[in-house]
């Protein structure tokens, strides 16, 4: 068990400032996902925690102890890589037993630990196979098994599911979650996939350009994004952003279209961006106070929902309706906004000013 704390962490690659003053704590037993677009620095942070990259400045603590200068192998950490890094000439058993053999553990202890990990991961029937004789998902499980037998304080995962097809990714996602529930270790997991982050994390660290944009539980980030970046990154389909300004009566888009904001919506002054989640555009019903006019560009039925591209005040927006809509380009629609999922952002700073979730 371990608490990992990052304090004022900086990373330079030559002149390039890859990580800029990161501060975050991962609590004992937490499943923390580092997420952000390609190049934001999430793998660099993970590799620094693992001891595979030097720290330029700042500190990494595990259970209160600074580990900056402790060698990777002595950090009590196990890392599962994207490419699994299995030894091709070794059986599954030998791959999983390797680290214990290096530590000269007794043979019967090794067998016990490997068999216990194999049982957790459903690998008991595959112990004598070689990696090339396994499916992608099975190889992924061997990589996790190899980490489990090391009994580390902290598990680190670097995009471990990106080589798997979509269906297997969903299955392995829930396997890793239940592994976490079972083992209770601190786990730090890197992905660029916000859906993976949302579905797996206790807490998510959203990164961009070497900084941390926000830390919070998946629903905190969804309901109360700190800024435009987080609002646009978390959620699929993504939040719509409309440019305009606030007036006494509501929000006015650049082309003059007036949008009545939902009752109870907090106000802000001046030039703002109105953020609207696709599911927060709902069909107007007779008797509702004010309608917003839009027209259909296209409708994609998923069965359970209709994903629609619409024109609203001259701008294209995405909406997700529970109702089934005809795919009739140009057809008019009357909409209203639901207060949940509607936010105002400062146009200059990108900070969220008000909205649902306050
Ligand atoms: P991805 O999802 O594409 O793996 P990432 O968020 O994990 O992206 P990092 O691999 O941490 O990004 O890289 C962060 C930045 O640091 C990138 O701009 C990258 O080009 C740069 N970088 C990483 N490793 C090195 C290196 N060894 N030398 C110089 N620059 C590097």
XYZ file of C-alpha atoms and ligand atoms in Angstrom:
389
model
C 0.000 0.000 0.000
C 1.300 3.435 -0.799
C 0.562 7.113 -1.130
C 2.361 8.775 -4.039
C 2.895 12.502 -3.880
C 4.290 14.726 -6.607
C 5.653 18.081 -5.465
C 6.714 20.923 -7.758
C 7.834 18.413 -10.348
C 9.641 19.686 -13.440
C 11.067 17.880 -16.429
C 13.327 19.357 -19.094
C 14.521 17.482 -22.148
C 17.352 19.846 -23.097
C 15.588 23.197 -23.634
C 12.156 21.628 -23.875
C 10.072 22.094 -20.733
C 8.016 18.868 -20.734
C 6.506 19.029 -17.199
C 5.825 22.372 -15.525
C 5.508 22.441 -11.769
C 3.197 19.483 -11.176
C 1.595 18.989 -7.765
C -0.718 16.073 -7.099
C -1.195 13.324 -4.522
C -2.413 9.813 -5.279
C -3.927 8.347 -2.144
C -3.259 4.885 -0.806
C -5.352 2.356 -2.738
C -6.613 4.867 -5.286
C -7.006 4.183 -9.007
C -5.751 7.377 -10.617
C -5.852 7.909 -14.377
C -3.542 10.418 -16.076
C -5.266 11.553 -19.250
C -4.557 14.142 -21.910
C -3.786 14.560 -25.594
C -0.651 13.167 -27.206
C 2.488 14.927 -25.986
C 0.936 16.405 -22.811
C 3.537 14.669 -20.631
C 1.541 11.864 -19.025
C 3.994 9.074 -19.957
C 6.887 11.251 -18.828
C 5.240 11.670 -15.412
C 4.583 7.933 -15.129
C 8.128 7.083 -16.180
C 9.499 9.511 -13.596
C 7.461 7.805 -10.877
C 8.827 4.472 -12.130
C 12.393 5.783 -12.028
C 12.887 5.437 -15.784
C 13.389 9.205 -16.266
C 15.408 11.611 -14.130
C 13.698 14.369 -12.181
C 14.885 17.827 -13.327
C 13.404 19.567 -10.293
C 10.925 18.855 -7.505
C 10.170 15.707 -5.555
C 8.394 12.379 -5.824
C 7.371 10.875 -2.495
C 6.143 7.370 -1.778
C 4.736 6.998 1.722
C 6.462 10.186 2.834
C 9.893 9.174 1.535
C 11.579 11.086 -1.300
C 12.415 8.531 -4.001
C 14.063 10.808 -6.591
C 17.426 9.130 -6.189
C 16.253 5.590 -5.514
C 16.855 3.180 -8.363
C 13.873 1.966 -10.298
C 14.222 -1.641 -9.133
C 14.235 -0.563 -5.488
C 11.075 1.563 -5.693
C 8.601 -1.237 -5.051
C 6.773 -0.413 -8.245
C 5.641 -2.612 -11.135
C 4.932 -1.200 -14.563
C 2.743 -2.691 -17.291
C 3.730 -1.355 -20.713
C 1.704 -0.771 -23.853
C 3.644 -3.439 -25.772
C 3.552 -5.828 -22.765
C 7.354 -6.370 -23.019
C 7.050 -10.146 -22.546
C 10.110 -12.351 -23.117
C 9.215 -14.233 -26.334
C 11.467 -17.225 -25.624
C 9.975 -17.851 -22.168
C 6.722 -19.596 -21.291
C 3.939 -17.725 -19.527
C 5.056 -19.345 -16.280
C 8.663 -18.248 -16.739
C 7.639 -14.740 -17.768
C 5.630 -14.403 -14.585
C 8.283 -16.075 -12.407
C 11.186 -14.041 -13.812
C 11.388 -11.267 -11.217
C 11.105 -13.724 -8.312
C 13.846 -15.900 -9.805
C 16.070 -12.828 -10.074
C 15.462 -12.195 -6.392
C 16.385 -15.851 -5.756
C 13.065 -16.705 -4.131
C 12.629 -20.420 -3.250
C 11.115 -22.524 -6.066
C 7.976 -23.532 -4.175
C 7.273 -19.899 -3.178
C 7.623 -18.868 -6.813
C 5.217 -21.606 -7.941
C 2.689 -20.596 -5.297
C 2.797 -16.906 -6.251
C 2.684 -17.510 -10.001
C -0.227 -19.933 -9.644
C -2.103 -17.491 -7.404
C -1.661 -14.679 -9.949
C -2.605 -17.033 -12.812
C -5.790 -17.985 -10.951
C -6.751 -14.311 -10.469
C -6.196 -13.635 -14.167
C -7.675 -16.857 -15.619
C -4.302 -17.969 -16.972
C -3.973 -21.376 -15.264
C -4.418 -23.287 -18.550
C -1.829 -21.222 -20.394
C 1.216 -21.414 -18.133
C 3.212 -23.648 -20.501
C 2.461 -21.620 -23.634
C 4.751 -19.054 -25.233
C 3.593 -15.432 -25.782
C 3.231 -16.000 -29.568
C 0.630 -18.703 -28.803
C -1.606 -16.248 -26.931
C -4.240 -13.726 -27.978
C -3.664 -10.003 -27.353
C -5.894 -10.048 -24.286
C -4.101 -13.086 -22.851
C -0.703 -11.420 -23.389
C -2.030 -8.363 -21.622
C -3.041 -10.577 -18.683
C 0.430 -12.152 -18.555
C 1.937 -8.666 -18.381
C -0.371 -7.904 -15.447
C 0.451 -11.284 -13.859
C 4.117 -10.457 -14.028
C 3.409 -7.229 -12.165
C 1.207 -8.954 -9.560
C 3.813 -11.567 -8.525
C 6.212 -8.756 -7.685
C 3.749 -7.642 -4.998
C 4.561 -3.979 -5.617
C 3.304 -1.085 -3.542
C 2.235 0.737 -6.687
C 1.142 -0.472 -10.121
C 1.837 1.766 -13.105
C 0.083 1.196 -16.430
C 1.190 2.947 -19.629
C -1.643 2.752 -22.193
C -1.930 -1.008 -21.611
C -5.028 -1.519 -23.764
C -4.180 0.444 -26.884
C -3.069 -2.641 -28.858
C -6.395 -4.406 -28.338
C -9.524 -4.224 -30.471
C -12.470 -2.183 -29.221
C -14.425 -5.088 -27.745
C -11.480 -6.590 -25.914
C -10.537 -3.151 -24.591
C -13.908 -2.854 -22.900
C -13.512 -6.336 -21.383
C -9.957 -5.694 -20.156
C -11.048 -2.356 -18.716
C -13.409 -4.101 -16.351
C -10.841 -6.842 -15.626
C -8.279 -4.247 -14.532
C -10.927 -2.523 -12.401
C -11.851 -5.734 -10.646
C -8.171 -6.553 -10.205
C -7.825 -3.214 -8.458
C -10.794 -3.957 -6.208
C -9.298 -7.311 -5.346
C -5.721 -6.205 -4.693
C -6.483 -2.743 -3.281
C -3.108 -1.319 -4.408
C -2.475 2.218 -5.536
C -2.673 2.140 -9.333
C -1.660 4.917 -11.732
C -2.858 4.480 -15.270
C -1.989 6.512 -18.372
C -4.321 6.817 -21.343
C -5.238 9.376 -23.989
C -8.750 7.927 -24.119
C -11.140 9.973 -21.998
C -13.767 7.201 -22.029
C -11.211 4.812 -20.511
C -10.389 7.463 -17.907
C -14.056 8.076 -17.072
C -14.956 4.410 -16.734
C -11.908 3.262 -14.752
C -10.733 6.055 -12.478
C -11.451 6.884 -8.865
C -9.823 10.199 -9.748
C -8.640 11.628 -13.038
C -5.683 13.954 -13.574
C -6.289 15.917 -16.798
C -3.053 17.169 -18.378
C -2.245 19.429 -21.284
C 1.051 20.931 -22.471
C 3.004 19.772 -19.418
C 0.595 21.129 -16.824
C -2.276 19.684 -14.784
C -5.568 21.281 -15.846
C -7.765 19.630 -13.197
C -7.896 16.728 -10.761
C -11.199 15.187 -9.735
C -13.548 12.225 -9.836
C -14.966 11.410 -13.289
C -18.337 12.983 -12.522
C -16.795 16.046 -10.874
C -14.871 16.683 -14.082
C -17.966 16.107 -16.188
C -20.292 18.229 -14.048
C -17.861 20.927 -12.921
C -15.055 21.276 -15.479
C -12.627 23.962 -14.310
C -12.095 25.379 -17.770
C -12.747 25.112 -21.492
C -10.048 22.514 -22.026
C -11.436 20.042 -19.495
C -15.000 20.759 -20.599
C -14.106 19.972 -24.201
C -11.866 16.994 -23.453
C -14.122 15.068 -21.071
C -17.376 13.777 -22.566
C -18.298 12.168 -25.870
C -19.702 13.595 -28.060
C -17.891 16.710 -26.888
C -19.479 19.795 -25.343
C -20.631 22.511 -27.796
C -19.227 26.009 -27.344
C -21.119 29.049 -28.638
C -19.570 32.512 -28.758
C -21.659 35.467 -27.648
C -22.431 37.846 -24.823
C -24.666 37.985 -21.825
C -27.535 40.466 -21.666
C -30.279 41.156 -19.130
C -32.488 38.543 -20.711
C -30.114 35.779 -21.664
C -27.342 34.888 -24.080
C -27.010 36.481 -27.513
C -25.039 34.660 -30.192
C -22.808 36.451 -32.702
C -25.562 36.432 -35.362
C -28.057 37.927 -32.888
C -29.845 34.669 -32.035
C -31.207 34.959 -28.530
C -30.957 31.949 -26.214
C -33.066 31.924 -23.092
C -31.023 30.388 -20.314
C -32.645 27.838 -18.047
C -34.272 28.981 -14.825
C -31.847 29.123 -11.943
C -28.841 29.611 -14.233
C -26.187 31.851 -12.685
C -25.332 34.988 -14.649
C -22.060 36.468 -15.832
C -21.299 39.679 -17.656
C -19.761 40.472 -21.030
C -18.216 38.286 -23.723
C -18.492 34.637 -22.822
C -18.685 31.177 -24.307
C -21.797 29.167 -23.647
C -20.952 25.479 -23.190
C -23.745 23.013 -23.840
C -23.440 19.243 -23.441
C -25.068 17.429 -26.389
C -27.652 15.859 -24.064
C -28.547 19.276 -22.618
C -30.232 20.343 -25.862
C -33.690 18.885 -25.431
C -36.818 19.006 -27.543
C -39.172 21.882 -26.775
C -42.591 20.954 -25.526
C -45.682 23.158 -25.738
C -45.953 25.153 -22.545
C -42.173 25.471 -22.049
C -41.222 29.141 -21.565
C -39.100 29.800 -24.657
C -37.962 27.846 -27.646
C -34.624 27.937 -29.453
C -34.906 27.438 -33.207
C -32.539 25.044 -34.934
C -32.503 23.000 -38.119
C -31.341 19.464 -38.832
C -28.132 18.820 -40.773
C -28.075 15.074 -40.209
C -29.327 12.468 -37.739
C -27.542 9.229 -36.875
C -29.738 6.736 -35.042
C -27.906 4.454 -32.595
C -31.095 2.658 -31.603
C -31.184 3.919 -28.039
C -30.516 7.549 -29.052
C -30.423 9.903 -32.011
C -27.130 11.712 -32.530
C -27.910 14.884 -34.443
C -25.868 17.597 -36.111
C -27.878 20.814 -36.080
C -27.510 24.437 -37.120
C -28.245 26.809 -34.254
C -27.766 30.559 -34.750
C -25.538 29.932 -37.761
C -23.274 27.487 -35.898
C -23.060 23.720 -36.048
C -23.859 21.914 -32.814
C -24.148 18.280 -31.747
C -27.159 17.040 -29.849
C -28.062 13.649 -28.431
C -31.794 12.985 -28.128
C -33.544 10.064 -26.531
C -36.325 10.499 -29.079
C -36.096 9.105 -32.595
C -35.836 11.876 -35.161
C -36.193 11.642 -38.942
C -32.976 12.283 -40.871
C -34.430 15.197 -42.840
C -31.813 17.847 -43.678
C -33.203 21.345 -43.260
C -36.156 20.294 -41.076
C -36.789 22.796 -38.259
C -36.559 21.825 -34.602
C -37.605 23.675 -31.463
C -35.261 23.169 -28.547
C -34.665 24.285 -24.995
C -31.671 23.973 -22.689
C -31.603 21.871 -19.568
C -29.693 23.480 -16.726
C -27.569 20.370 -16.134
C -24.703 20.451 -18.596
C -24.984 24.151 -19.492
C -22.050 26.375 -18.483
C -20.555 29.787 -19.094
C -16.834 30.257 -19.693
C -14.662 33.358 -19.706
C -13.653 33.985 -23.297
C -10.210 35.298 -22.377
C -9.051 32.907 -19.659
C -11.191 29.868 -20.469
C -12.189 29.578 -16.796
C -15.685 28.332 -16.027
C -17.766 31.194 -14.641
C -21.024 29.548 -13.768
C -23.446 26.861 -14.661
C -24.811 23.612 -13.410
C -22.906 21.722 -10.765
C -22.100 24.747 -8.633
P 1.555 10.118 -25.958
O 0.114 9.888 -25.607
O 1.725 10.516 -27.399
O 2.459 9.028 -25.526
P 2.385 11.709 -23.665
O 1.395 12.642 -23.063
O 2.621 10.451 -22.958
O 2.000 11.468 -25.187
P 5.182 12.192 -23.307
O 5.656 10.941 -23.961
O 5.221 12.253 -21.838
O 3.729 12.546 -23.829
O 6.002 13.415 -23.922
C 5.809 14.744 -23.450
C 6.627 15.674 -24.312
O 8.005 15.466 -24.079
C 6.415 15.486 -25.807
O 6.380 16.741 -26.424
C 7.637 14.695 -26.253
O 7.959 14.995 -27.589
C 8.675 15.146 -25.287
N 9.651 14.071 -25.002
C 9.382 12.864 -24.473
N 10.506 12.128 -24.349
C 11.524 12.903 -24.811
C 12.942 12.726 -24.943
N 13.529 11.597 -24.551
N 13.638 13.748 -25.453
C 13.057 14.905 -25.836
N 11.727 15.140 -25.733
C 10.972 14.156 -25.239
